PDB file of C-alpha atoms in Angstrom:
ATOM      1  CA  UNK D  18     -42.435  -5.981  57.299  1.00 60.00           C
ATOM      2  CA  UNK D  19     -43.509  -2.816  58.630  1.00 73.00           C
ATOM      3  CA  UNK D  20     -43.114   0.996  57.502  1.00 83.00           C
ATOM      4  CA  UNK D  21     -39.746   0.141  55.862  1.00 88.00           C
ATOM      5  CA  UNK D  22     -41.292  -1.681  52.913  1.00 89.00           C
ATOM      6  CA  UNK D  23     -43.304   1.522  51.908  1.00 92.00           C
ATOM      7  CA  UNK D  24     -40.521   3.950  52.339  1.00 94.00           C
ATOM      8  CA  UNK D  25     -39.032   3.491  48.841  1.00 95.00           C
ATOM      9  CA  UNK D  26     -42.427   4.463  47.274  1.00 95.00           C
ATOM     10  CA  UNK D  27     -42.498   7.755  49.430  1.00 96.00           C
ATOM     11  CA  UNK D  28     -38.820   8.421  48.638  1.00 96.00           C
ATOM     12  CA  UNK D  29     -39.306   7.841  45.031  1.00 96.00           C
ATOM     13  CA  UNK D  30     -42.257  10.288  45.011  1.00 96.00           C
ATOM     14  CA  UNK D  31     -39.972  12.926  46.761  1.00 96.00           C
ATOM     15  CA  UNK D  32     -37.023  12.332  44.514  1.00 96.00           C
ATOM     16  CA  UNK D  33     -39.395  12.584  41.269  1.00 95.00           C
ATOM     17  CA  UNK D  34     -41.025  15.725  42.595  1.00 95.00           C
ATOM     18  CA  UNK D  35     -37.807  17.552  43.785  1.00 94.00           C
ATOM     19  CA  UNK D  36     -35.203  16.515  41.416  1.00 95.00           C
ATOM     20  CA  UNK D  37     -36.333  18.261  38.091  1.00 94.00           C
ATOM     21  CA  UNK D  38     -35.939  21.579  39.874  1.00 93.00           C
ATOM     22  CA  UNK D  39     -32.917  20.742  41.980  1.00 92.00           C
ATOM     23  CA  UNK D  40     -31.072  19.411  39.040  1.00 92.00           C
ATOM     24  CA  UNK D  41     -31.087  22.782  37.394  1.00 91.00           C
ATOM     25  CA  UNK D  42     -29.156  24.318  40.394  1.00 90.00           C
ATOM     26  CA  UNK D  43     -26.270  21.953  40.153  1.00 93.00           C
ATOM     27  CA  UNK D  44     -23.371  21.520  37.859  1.00 95.00           C
ATOM     28  CA  UNK D  45     -24.960  19.588  34.897  1.00 95.00           C
ATOM     29  CA  UNK D  46     -22.628  16.468  35.134  1.00 95.00           C
ATOM     30  CA  UNK D  47     -23.352  16.056  38.959  1.00 94.00           C
ATOM     31  CA  UNK D  48     -27.051  16.462  38.090  1.00 95.00           C
ATOM     32  CA  UNK D  49     -26.964  13.847  35.499  1.00 97.00           C
ATOM     33  CA  UNK D  50     -25.117  11.330  37.623  1.00 97.00           C
ATOM     34  CA  UNK D  51     -27.546  11.945  40.513  1.00 96.00           C
ATOM     35  CA  UNK D  52     -30.522  11.460  38.166  1.00 97.00           C
ATOM     36  CA  UNK D  53     -29.436   8.345  36.591  1.00 97.00           C
ATOM     37  CA  UNK D  54     -28.019   6.612  39.508  1.00 97.00           C
ATOM     38  CA  UNK D  55     -30.778   7.687  41.820  1.00 97.00           C
ATOM     39  CA  UNK D  56     -33.505   6.535  39.173  1.00 97.00           C
ATOM     40  CA  UNK D  57     -31.844   3.176  38.951  1.00 97.00           C
ATOM     41  CA  UNK D  58     -31.593   2.614  42.594  1.00 97.00           C
ATOM     42  CA  UNK D  59     -35.047   3.816  43.446  1.00 97.00           C
ATOM     43  CA  UNK D  60     -36.492   1.757  40.593  1.00 97.00           C
ATOM     44  CA  UNK D  61     -34.912  -1.419  41.952  1.00 96.00           C
ATOM     45  CA  UNK D  62     -35.552  -0.754  45.634  1.00 96.00           C
ATOM     46  CA  UNK D  63     -39.378   0.087  44.898  1.00 96.00           C
ATOM     47  CA  UNK D  64     -39.677  -2.953  42.651  1.00 95.00           C
ATOM     48  CA  UNK D  65     -38.089  -5.044  45.308  1.00 94.00           C
ATOM     49  CA  UNK D  66     -40.436  -3.745  47.991  1.00 93.00           C
ATOM     50  CA  UNK D  67     -43.565  -4.197  45.662  1.00 93.00           C
ATOM     51  CA  UNK D  68     -42.330  -7.912  45.052  1.00 92.00           C
ATOM     52  CA  UNK D  69     -42.082  -8.385  48.923  1.00 89.00           C
ATOM     53  CA  UNK D  70     -45.710  -7.075  49.181  1.00 89.00           C
ATOM     54  CA  UNK D  71     -46.806  -9.322  46.550  1.00 88.00           C
ATOM     55  CA  UNK D  72     -45.030 -12.281  48.106  1.00 83.00           C
ATOM     56  CA  UNK D  73     -47.165 -11.832  51.368  1.00 79.00           C
ATOM     57  CA  UNK D  74     -50.253 -12.615  49.220  1.00 78.00           C
ATOM     58  CA  UNK D  75     -48.555 -15.573  47.252  1.00 76.00           C
ATOM     59  CA  UNK D  76     -47.260 -17.073  50.368  1.00 71.00           C
ATOM     60  CA  UNK D  77     -50.764 -17.365  51.840  1.00 74.00           C
ATOM     61  CA  UNK D  78     -52.173 -19.570  48.916  1.00 72.00           C
ATOM     62  CA  UNK D  79     -52.546 -23.050  50.319  1.00 74.00           C
ATOM     63  CA  UNK D  80     -50.428 -24.850  47.501  1.00 78.00           C
ATOM     64  CA  UNK D  81     -47.601 -22.321  47.680  1.00 75.00           C
ATOM     65  CA  UNK D  82     -47.621 -22.432  51.556  1.00 68.00           C
ATOM     66  CA  UNK D  83     -47.562 -26.204  51.469  1.00 73.00           C
ATOM     67  CA  UNK D  84     -44.716 -26.243  49.038  1.00 71.00           C
ATOM     68  CA  UNK D  85     -42.677 -23.937  51.287  1.00 70.00           C
ATOM     69  CA  UNK D  86     -43.580 -25.592  54.342  1.00 73.00           C
ATOM     70  CA  UNK D  87     -45.264 -22.369  55.736  1.00 72.00           C
ATOM     71  CA  UNK D  88     -47.895 -22.017  58.286  1.00 74.00           C
ATOM     72  CA  UNK D  89     -50.641 -19.670  57.001  1.00 72.00           C
ATOM     73  CA  UNK D  90     -51.934 -18.982  60.408  1.00 73.00           C
ATOM     74  CA  UNK D  91     -48.382 -17.825  61.310  1.00 72.00           C
ATOM     75  CA  UNK D  92     -48.139 -15.746  58.167  1.00 69.00           C
ATOM     76  CA  UNK D  93     -51.451 -14.073  58.854  1.00 71.00           C
ATOM     77  CA  UNK D  94     -50.369 -13.345  62.477  1.00 70.00           C
ATOM     78  CA  UNK D  95     -47.037 -11.941  61.760  1.00 69.00           C
ATOM     79  CA  UNK D  96     -47.677 -10.211  58.421  1.00 67.00           C
ATOM     80  CA  UNK D  97     -48.864  -6.766  58.897  1.00 71.00           C
ATOM     81  CA  UNK D  98     -49.777  -6.258  55.161  1.00 72.00           C
ATOM     82  CA  UNK D  99     -53.488  -6.327  54.497  1.00 76.00           C
ATOM     83  CA  UNK D 100     -54.643  -8.651  52.015  1.00 75.00           C
ATOM     84  CA  UNK D 101     -56.134  -6.073  49.706  1.00 82.00           C
ATOM     85  CA  UNK D 102     -52.705  -4.197  49.494  1.00 83.00           C
ATOM     86  CA  UNK D 103     -50.907  -7.572  48.969  1.00 80.00           C
ATOM     87  CA  UNK D 104     -53.217  -8.480  46.197  1.00 85.00           C
ATOM     88  CA  UNK D 105     -53.012  -4.995  44.539  1.00 89.00           C
ATOM     89  CA  UNK D 106     -49.139  -5.512  44.715  1.00 88.00           C
ATOM     90  CA  UNK D 107     -49.426  -8.762  42.773  1.00 89.00           C
ATOM     91  CA  UNK D 108     -51.279  -7.091  40.037  1.00 91.00           C
ATOM     92  CA  UNK D 109     -48.808  -4.065  39.968  1.00 92.00           C
ATOM     93  CA  UNK D 110     -45.921  -6.487  39.805  1.00 93.00           C
ATOM     94  CA  UNK D 111     -47.374  -8.301  36.754  1.00 94.00           C
ATOM     95  CA  UNK D 112     -48.195  -4.994  34.920  1.00 94.00           C
ATOM     96  CA  UNK D 113     -44.972  -3.358  35.714  1.00 94.00           C
ATOM     97  CA  UNK D 114     -42.854  -6.277  34.924  1.00 93.00           C
ATOM     98  CA  UNK D 115     -44.350  -6.407  31.426  1.00 95.00           C
ATOM     99  CA  UNK D 116     -44.037  -2.665  30.781  1.00 95.00           C
ATOM    100  CA  UNK D 117     -40.514  -2.743  32.115  1.00 94.00           C
ATOM    101  CA  UNK D 118     -39.493  -5.761  29.877  1.00 95.00           C
ATOM    102  CA  UNK D 119     -40.988  -4.129  26.838  1.00 95.00           C
ATOM    103  CA  UNK D 120     -39.077  -0.932  27.526  1.00 94.00           C
ATOM    104  CA  UNK D 121     -35.898  -2.561  28.171  1.00 94.00           C
ATOM    105  CA  UNK D 122     -36.021  -4.561  24.951  1.00 95.00           C
ATOM    106  CA  UNK D 123     -37.028  -1.749  22.673  1.00 93.00           C
ATOM    107  CA  UNK D 124     -34.186   0.432  24.167  1.00 92.00           C
ATOM    108  CA  UNK D 125     -31.561  -2.384  23.589  1.00 92.00           C
ATOM    109  CA  UNK D 126     -32.766  -2.877  20.209  1.00 92.00           C
ATOM    110  CA  UNK D 127     -32.558   0.768  19.539  1.00 89.00           C
ATOM    111  CA  UNK D 128     -29.057   1.106  20.757  1.00 89.00           C
ATOM    112  CA  UNK D 129     -28.027  -1.927  18.721  1.00 89.00           C
ATOM    113  CA  UNK D 130     -29.531  -0.344  15.698  1.00 87.00           C
ATOM    114  CA  UNK D 131     -28.024   3.198  16.157  1.00 87.00           C
ATOM    115  CA  UNK D 132     -24.565   1.232  16.759  1.00 87.00           C
ATOM    116  CA  UNK D 133     -24.988  -0.401  13.515  1.00 85.00           C
ATOM    117  CA  UNK D 134     -25.903   2.883  11.869  1.00 82.00           C
ATOM    118  CA  UNK D 135     -22.607   4.569  13.217  1.00 80.00           C
ATOM    119  CA  UNK D 136     -20.610   1.657  11.831  1.00 82.00           C
ATOM    120  CA  UNK D 137     -22.217   2.108   8.518  1.00 81.00           C
ATOM    121  CA  UNK D 138     -21.771   5.730   8.055  1.00 77.00           C
ATOM    122  CA  UNK D 139     -19.395   6.663   5.163  1.00 75.00           C
ATOM    123  CA  UNK D 140     -15.732   7.635   5.482  1.00 70.00           C
ATOM    124  CA  UNK D 141     -13.311   7.082   8.561  1.00 67.00           C
ATOM    125  CA  UNK D 142     -13.569  10.674  10.115  1.00 69.00           C
ATOM    126  CA  UNK D 143     -15.264  11.523  13.318  1.00 76.00           C
ATOM    127  CA  UNK D 144     -17.427  14.156  11.651  1.00 77.00           C
ATOM    128  CA  UNK D 145     -19.532  12.898   8.799  1.00 76.00           C
ATOM    129  CA  UNK D 146     -21.098  15.645   6.629  1.00 74.00           C
ATOM    130  CA  UNK D 147     -24.416  14.830   4.639  1.00 68.00           C
ATOM    131  CA  UNK D 148     -26.529  16.668   2.258  1.00 67.00           C
ATOM    132  CA  UNK D 149     -30.192  17.067   3.261  1.00 60.00           C
ATOM    133  CA  UNK D 150     -33.076  17.697   0.878  1.00 58.00           C
ATOM    134  CA  UNK D 151     -34.181  21.200   0.339  1.00 52.00           C
ATOM    135  CA  UNK D 152     -37.260  20.869   2.496  1.00 48.00           C
ATOM    136  CA  UNK D 153     -35.509  18.988   5.241  1.00 54.00           C
ATOM    137  CA  UNK D 154     -34.203  20.616   8.478  1.00 59.00           C
ATOM    138  CA  UNK D 155     -30.534  20.877   9.033  1.00 67.00           C
ATOM    139  CA  UNK D 156     -29.139  17.857  11.083  1.00 75.00           C
ATOM    140  CA  UNK D 157     -26.518  17.881  13.664  1.00 78.00           C
ATOM    141  CA  UNK D 158     -26.405  14.899  16.104  1.00 82.00           C
ATOM    142  CA  UNK D 159     -24.113  12.572  17.966  1.00 85.00           C
ATOM    143  CA  UNK D 160     -24.544   8.868  16.793  1.00 86.00           C
ATOM    144  CA  UNK D 161     -23.091   6.503  19.619  1.00 88.00           C
ATOM    145  CA  UNK D 162     -21.285   3.493  18.789  1.00 83.00           C
ATOM    146  CA  UNK D 163     -18.129   1.522  19.262  1.00 81.00           C
ATOM    147  CA  UNK D 164     -16.537   4.323  17.463  1.00 81.00           C
ATOM    148  CA  UNK D 165     -19.134   7.259  17.745  1.00 83.00           C
ATOM    149  CA  UNK D 166     -19.588   9.683  14.891  1.00 84.00           C
ATOM    150  CA  UNK D 167     -20.969  13.292  14.666  1.00 86.00           C
ATOM    151  CA  UNK D 168     -23.502  13.391  11.771  1.00 83.00           C
ATOM    152  CA  UNK D 169     -23.888  17.094  10.533  1.00 84.00           C
ATOM    153  CA  UNK D 170     -25.523  18.438   7.584  1.00 82.00           C
ATOM    154  CA  UNK D 171     -23.656  20.670   4.991  1.00 83.00           C
ATOM    155  CA  UNK D 172     -26.421  23.399   5.355  1.00 80.00           C
ATOM    156  CA  UNK D 173     -25.836  23.725   9.084  1.00 80.00           C
ATOM    157  CA  UNK D 174     -22.057  23.839   8.706  1.00 81.00           C
ATOM    158  CA  UNK D 175     -22.128  26.490   6.010  1.00 81.00           C
ATOM    159  CA  UNK D 176     -24.850  28.375   7.875  1.00 81.00           C
ATOM    160  CA  UNK D 177     -22.627  28.885  11.004  1.00 84.00           C
ATOM    161  CA  UNK D 178     -19.507  31.141  11.273  1.00 89.00           C
ATOM    162  CA  UNK D 179     -16.081  29.219  12.225  1.00 89.00           C
ATOM    163  CA  UNK D 180     -16.424  29.859  15.992  1.00 90.00           C
ATOM    164  CA  UNK D 181     -19.905  28.514  16.223  1.00 89.00           C
ATOM    165  CA  UNK D 182     -19.013  25.590  13.997  1.00 88.00           C
ATOM    166  CA  UNK D 183     -16.337  24.700  16.435  1.00 90.00           C
ATOM    167  CA  UNK D 184     -18.816  25.133  19.364  1.00 91.00           C
ATOM    168  CA  UNK D 185     -21.368  22.861  17.691  1.00 90.00           C
ATOM    169  CA  UNK D 186     -18.943  20.092  17.123  1.00 90.00           C
ATOM    170  CA  UNK D 187     -17.522  20.410  20.750  1.00 92.00           C
ATOM    171  CA  UNK D 188     -21.120  20.017  22.100  1.00 92.00           C
ATOM    172  CA  UNK D 189     -21.679  16.833  20.055  1.00 90.00           C
ATOM    173  CA  UNK D 190     -18.242  15.524  21.078  1.00 91.00           C
ATOM    174  CA  UNK D 191     -19.170  15.840  24.779  1.00 93.00           C
ATOM    175  CA  UNK D 192     -22.361  13.747  24.167  1.00 92.00           C
ATOM    176  CA  UNK D 193     -19.991  11.055  22.618  1.00 91.00           C
ATOM    177  CA  UNK D 194     -17.273  11.142  25.084  1.00 91.00           C
ATOM    178  CA  UNK D 195     -19.452  10.965  28.256  1.00 93.00           C
ATOM    179  CA  UNK D 196     -22.005   8.596  26.709  1.00 93.00           C
ATOM    180  CA  UNK D 197     -24.871  10.628  27.666  1.00 94.00           C
ATOM    181  CA  UNK D 198     -27.263   8.336  25.805  1.00 93.00           C
ATOM    182  CA  UNK D 199     -26.619   5.670  28.548  1.00 94.00           C
ATOM    183  CA  UNK D 200     -27.782   8.122  31.281  1.00 96.00           C
ATOM    184  CA  UNK D 201     -30.872   8.759  29.221  1.00 95.00           C
ATOM    185  CA  UNK D 202     -31.536   4.974  28.798  1.00 95.00           C
ATOM    186  CA  UNK D 203     -31.200   4.267  32.377  1.00 96.00           C
ATOM    187  CA  UNK D 204     -33.594   6.892  33.541  1.00 97.00           C
ATOM    188  CA  UNK D 205     -36.119   6.229  30.766  1.00 96.00           C
ATOM    189  CA  UNK D 206     -36.162   2.528  31.597  1.00 96.00           C
ATOM    190  CA  UNK D 207     -36.258   3.210  35.391  1.00 97.00           C
ATOM    191  CA  UNK D 208     -39.252   5.498  34.876  1.00 96.00           C
ATOM    192  CA  UNK D 209     -41.140   2.637  33.366  1.00 95.00           C
ATOM    193  CA  UNK D 210     -40.477   0.333  36.378  1.00 94.00           C
ATOM    194  CA  UNK D 211     -41.324   3.142  38.881  1.00 96.00           C
ATOM    195  CA  UNK D 212     -44.064   5.659  37.760  1.00 94.00           C
ATOM    196  CA  UNK D 213     -43.216   8.006  40.616  1.00 96.00           C
ATOM    197  CA  UNK D 214     -40.034   8.780  38.446  1.00 96.00           C
ATOM    198  CA  UNK D 215     -41.890   9.884  35.288  1.00 95.00           C
ATOM    199  CA  UNK D 216     -40.629  13.383  35.521  1.00 95.00           C
ATOM    200  CA  UNK D 217     -36.989  12.406  35.330  1.00 97.00           C
ATOM    201  CA  UNK D 218     -36.451  11.479  31.755  1.00 95.00           C
ATOM    202  CA  UNK D 219     -37.140  14.995  30.586  1.00 94.00           C
ATOM    203  CA  UNK D 220     -34.883  16.479  33.417  1.00 95.00           C
ATOM    204  CA  UNK D 221     -32.043  14.105  32.307  1.00 96.00           C
ATOM    205  CA  UNK D 222     -32.411  15.069  28.643  1.00 94.00           C
ATOM    206  CA  UNK D 223     -31.875  18.708  29.748  1.00 94.00           C
ATOM    207  CA  UNK D 224     -29.119  18.079  32.045  1.00 95.00           C
ATOM    208  CA  UNK D 225     -27.199  16.013  29.432  1.00 95.00           C
ATOM    209  CA  UNK D 226     -27.705  18.934  26.959  1.00 93.00           C
ATOM    210  CA  UNK D 227     -26.429  21.259  29.647  1.00 94.00           C
ATOM    211  CA  UNK D 228     -23.425  19.144  30.332  1.00 95.00           C
ATOM    212  CA  UNK D 229     -22.512  19.227  26.713  1.00 93.00           C
ATOM    213  CA  UNK D 230     -23.075  22.813  26.495  1.00 93.00           C
ATOM    214  CA  UNK D 231     -20.783  23.483  29.585  1.00 94.00           C
ATOM    215  CA  UNK D 232     -17.993  21.171  27.935  1.00 93.00           C
ATOM    216  CA  UNK D 233     -18.299  22.974  24.673  1.00 92.00           C
ATOM    217  CA  UNK D 234     -18.042  26.533  26.409  1.00 91.00           C
ATOM    218  CA  UNK D 235     -15.107  25.494  28.394  1.00 90.00           C
ATOM    219  CA  UNK D 236     -13.430  24.216  25.255  1.00 89.00           C
ATOM    220  CA  UNK D 237     -14.144  27.378  23.255  1.00 88.00           C
ATOM    221  CA  UNK D 238     -13.672  29.887  26.146  1.00 89.00           C
ATOM    222  CA  UNK D 239     -16.596  31.953  25.150  1.00 88.00           C
ATOM    223  CA  UNK D 240     -19.862  31.303  26.795  1.00 91.00           C
ATOM    224  CA  UNK D 241     -21.722  33.886  24.501  1.00 91.00           C
ATOM    225  CA  UNK D 242     -20.489  32.112  21.251  1.00 90.00           C
ATOM    226  CA  UNK D 243     -21.919  28.822  22.551  1.00 88.00           C
ATOM    227  CA  UNK D 244     -25.316  30.539  23.560  1.00 91.00           C
ATOM    228  CA  UNK D 245     -25.567  31.804  19.987  1.00 89.00           C
ATOM    229  CA  UNK D 246     -24.730  28.376  18.526  1.00 87.00           C
ATOM    230  CA  UNK D 247     -27.418  26.753  20.629  1.00 87.00           C
ATOM    231  CA  UNK D 248     -29.944  29.184  19.478  1.00 85.00           C
ATOM    232  CA  UNK D 249     -29.016  28.976  15.789  1.00 81.00           C
ATOM    233  CA  UNK D 250     -28.686  25.104  15.944  1.00 76.00           C
ATOM    234  CA  UNK D 251     -32.064  24.997  17.728  1.00 74.00           C
ATOM    235  CA  UNK D 252     -33.807  27.021  14.926  1.00 72.00           C
ATOM    236  CA  UNK D 253     -32.007  25.262  12.049  1.00 68.00           C
ATOM    237  CA  UNK D 254     -32.406  21.548  13.410  1.00 61.00           C
ATOM    238  CA  UNK D 255     -36.252  21.459  13.750  1.00 58.00           C
ATOM    239  CA  UNK D 256     -36.880  18.518  11.970  1.00 50.00           C
ATOM    240  CA  UNK D 257     -38.329  15.074  12.427  1.00 39.00           C
ATOM    241  CA  UNK D 258     -35.871  12.281  13.354  1.00 46.00           C
ATOM    242  CA  UNK D 259     -36.523   8.481  13.217  1.00 41.00           C
ATOM    243  CA  UNK D 260     -37.602   6.597  16.211  1.00 36.00           C
ATOM    244  CA  UNK D 261     -34.225   5.326  16.724  1.00 38.00           C
ATOM    245  CA  UNK D 262     -32.598   8.584  16.563  1.00 44.00           C
ATOM    246  CA  UNK D 263     -35.135  10.002  18.888  1.00 44.00           C
ATOM    247  CA  UNK D 264     -34.370   7.413  21.504  1.00 45.00           C
ATOM    248  CA  UNK D 265     -30.564   7.247  21.152  1.00 54.00           C
ATOM    249  CA  UNK D 266     -28.927   9.905  19.048  1.00 53.00           C
ATOM    250  CA  UNK D 267     -28.281  13.229  20.645  1.00 56.00           C
ATOM    251  CA  UNK D 268     -29.265  16.354  18.576  1.00 56.00           C
ATOM    252  CA  UNK D 269     -27.488  19.638  18.580  1.00 56.00           C
ATOM    253  CA  UNK D 270     -30.708  21.690  19.077  1.00 55.00           C
ATOM    254  CA  UNK D 271     -31.888  19.232  21.713  1.00 56.00           C
ATOM    255  CA  UNK D 272     -34.563  20.553  24.256  1.00 60.00           C
ATOM    256  CA  UNK D 273     -35.172  23.608  26.166  1.00 81.00           C
ATOM    257  CA  UNK D 274     -33.167  25.920  23.970  1.00 86.00           C
ATOM    258  CA  UNK D 275     -34.184  29.136  25.528  1.00 88.00           C
ATOM    259  CA  UNK D 276     -33.348  27.969  29.017  1.00 90.00           C
ATOM    260  CA  UNK D 277     -30.034  26.657  27.951  1.00 91.00           C
ATOM    261  CA  UNK D 278     -29.260  29.872  26.237  1.00 91.00           C
ATOM    262  CA  UNK D 279     -30.053  31.856  29.511  1.00 91.00           C
ATOM    263  CA  UNK D 280     -27.812  29.558  31.435  1.00 90.00           C
ATOM    264  CA  UNK D 281     -24.872  29.983  29.107  1.00 90.00           C
ATOM    265  CA  UNK D 282     -25.132  33.918  29.297  1.00 90.00           C
ATOM    266  CA  UNK D 283     -24.979  33.422  33.207  1.00 89.00           C
ATOM    267  CA  UNK D 284     -22.155  32.299  35.337  1.00 88.00           C
ATOM    268  CA  UNK D 285     -21.173  28.587  35.283  1.00 86.00           C
ATOM    269  CA  UNK D 286     -23.104  26.659  37.812  1.00 86.00           C
ATOM    270  CA  UNK D 287     -21.333  26.097  41.071  1.00 86.00           C
ATOM    271  CA  UNK D 288     -21.313  23.068  43.241  1.00 86.00           C
ATOM    272  CA  UNK D 289     -24.094  23.027  45.920  1.00 87.00           C
ATOM    273  CA  UNK D 290     -23.028  20.230  48.437  1.00 88.00           C
ATOM    274  CA  UNK D 291     -26.304  20.811  50.444  1.00 87.00           C
ATOM    275  CA  UNK D 292     -28.703  19.930  47.442  1.00 87.00           C
ATOM    276  CA  UNK D 293     -26.379  17.042  46.460  1.00 90.00           C
ATOM    277  CA  UNK D 294     -26.412  15.667  49.923  1.00 91.00           C
ATOM    278  CA  UNK D 295     -30.399  15.909  50.109  1.00 90.00           C
ATOM    279  CA  UNK D 296     -30.667  13.947  46.846  1.00 91.00           C
ATOM    280  CA  UNK D 297     -28.224  11.358  47.812  1.00 92.00           C
ATOM    281  CA  UNK D 298     -29.803  10.896  51.183  1.00 94.00           C
ATOM    282  CA  UNK D 299     -33.229  10.141  49.488  1.00 93.00           C
ATOM    283  CA  UNK D 300     -31.500   7.492  47.411  1.00 95.00           C
ATOM    284  CA  UNK D 301     -29.561   5.857  50.269  1.00 95.00           C
ATOM    285  CA  UNK D 302     -32.418   5.932  52.508  1.00 95.00           C
ATOM    286  CA  UNK D 303     -34.342   3.948  49.926  1.00 95.00           C
ATOM    287  CA  UNK D 304     -31.608   1.357  49.943  1.00 94.00           C
ATOM    288  CA  UNK D 305     -31.631   0.939  53.688  1.00 95.00           C
ATOM    289  CA  UNK D 306     -35.417   0.687  53.829  1.00 93.00           C
ATOM    290  CA  UNK D 307     -35.422  -1.994  51.176  1.00 93.00           C
ATOM    291  CA  UNK D 308     -32.736  -3.862  52.847  1.00 93.00           C
ATOM    292  CA  UNK D 309     -34.648  -3.711  56.206  1.00 90.00           C
ATOM    293  CA  UNK D 310     -37.857  -4.812  54.496  1.00 88.00           C
ATOM    294  CA  UNK D 311     -36.140  -7.678  52.902  1.00 88.00           C
ATOM    295  CA  UNK D 312     -34.748  -8.907  56.391  1.00 87.00           C
ATOM    296  CA  UNK D 313     -38.273  -8.458  57.870  1.00 81.00           C
ATOM    297  CA  UNK D 314     -39.726 -10.657  55.098  1.00 80.00           C
ATOM    298  CA  UNK D 315     -37.067 -13.291  55.625  1.00 77.00           C
ATOM    299  CA  UNK D 316     -37.508 -13.388  59.468  1.00 78.00           C
ATOM    300  CA  UNK D 317     -41.411 -13.619  58.912  1.00 77.00           C
ATOM    301  CA  UNK D 318     -41.018 -16.662  56.413  1.00 74.00           C
ATOM    302  CA  UNK D 319     -38.518 -18.371  58.874  1.00 76.00           C
ATOM    303  CA  UNK D 320     -41.160 -18.061  61.776  1.00 75.00           C
ATOM    304  CA  UNK D 321     -44.062 -19.412  59.572  1.00 74.00           C
ATOM    305  CA  UNK D 322     -41.760 -22.554  58.701  1.00 73.00           C
ATOM    306  CA  UNK D 323     -40.776 -22.991  62.292  1.00 71.00           C
ATOM    307  CA  UNK D 324     -44.475 -23.065  63.298  1.00 72.00           C
ATOM    308  CA  UNK D 325     -45.374 -25.559  60.469  1.00 69.00           C
ATOM    309  CA  UNK D 326     -42.452 -27.678  61.454  1.00 70.00           C
ATOM    310  CA  UNK D 327     -43.445 -27.550  65.138  1.00 72.00           C
ATOM    311  CA  UNK D 328     -47.039 -28.759  64.204  1.00 71.00           C
ATOM    312  CA  UNK D 329     -45.689 -31.439  62.009  1.00 66.00           C
ATOM    313  CA  UNK D 330     -43.455 -32.830  64.617  1.00 58.00           C
TER     314      UNK D 330
END
């Protein structure tokens, strides 16, 4: 293992630093897919390379080396990873594995709970209208499930004119149709496995909101109406939601309302092949580097086994 084992970390840092800004220059559905797929690949490749670094420390422990018929001298001679780095990798693997497992379990449980909530909502219609308390904020959110539902408060519906009402429901329908909560879940969990990606969850929340905005604007045929709807829903929907809803349900107001309104008052975003190519190249290069590092590690272990077998003969 040489430079290739470290490349996924560098590429993750570049992706995490560049993508929040680059994603705002792309059509939101392209940006969302780049963020979620890129985060998943970079999390897996960086975790794999971190494990390879930790493996070099574990393989030099005498009982492990003996169990694997490995020559410690050969490992030391052929392994370019310094022992302090390898030991630090062992600690990082243990910590990140625990954090990742906790985040994954919590997200799976949250999705399961919100699916049950969608199933238990009253009625059989896609849109479920609820009454809120006088001091509660208006509610509008997509609740994913086997049959997703749109939960909206009566106050919010009656507070919007018909064209904005249609725009609001179109926005929430887009969240359900494209399963935006899955993109967010993938990026959130990937960021726990690779801290270099910690800027991506917020960027993904923004691009999924923009994706739903653009879908609703296309459906209504009036970007200005959707801009007014986003602004109104953002003001009326300022309320605390449960931990499950915050993690899974997709609210109408969402995040970064001023930026979304400005985007809707401008021309629809156009494709930028160059930006997409740069982001995709970072992800693919990480995959190639991880594959090369894995092959190097395999070769190193085989040489150590050959030396051990020759000495035993």
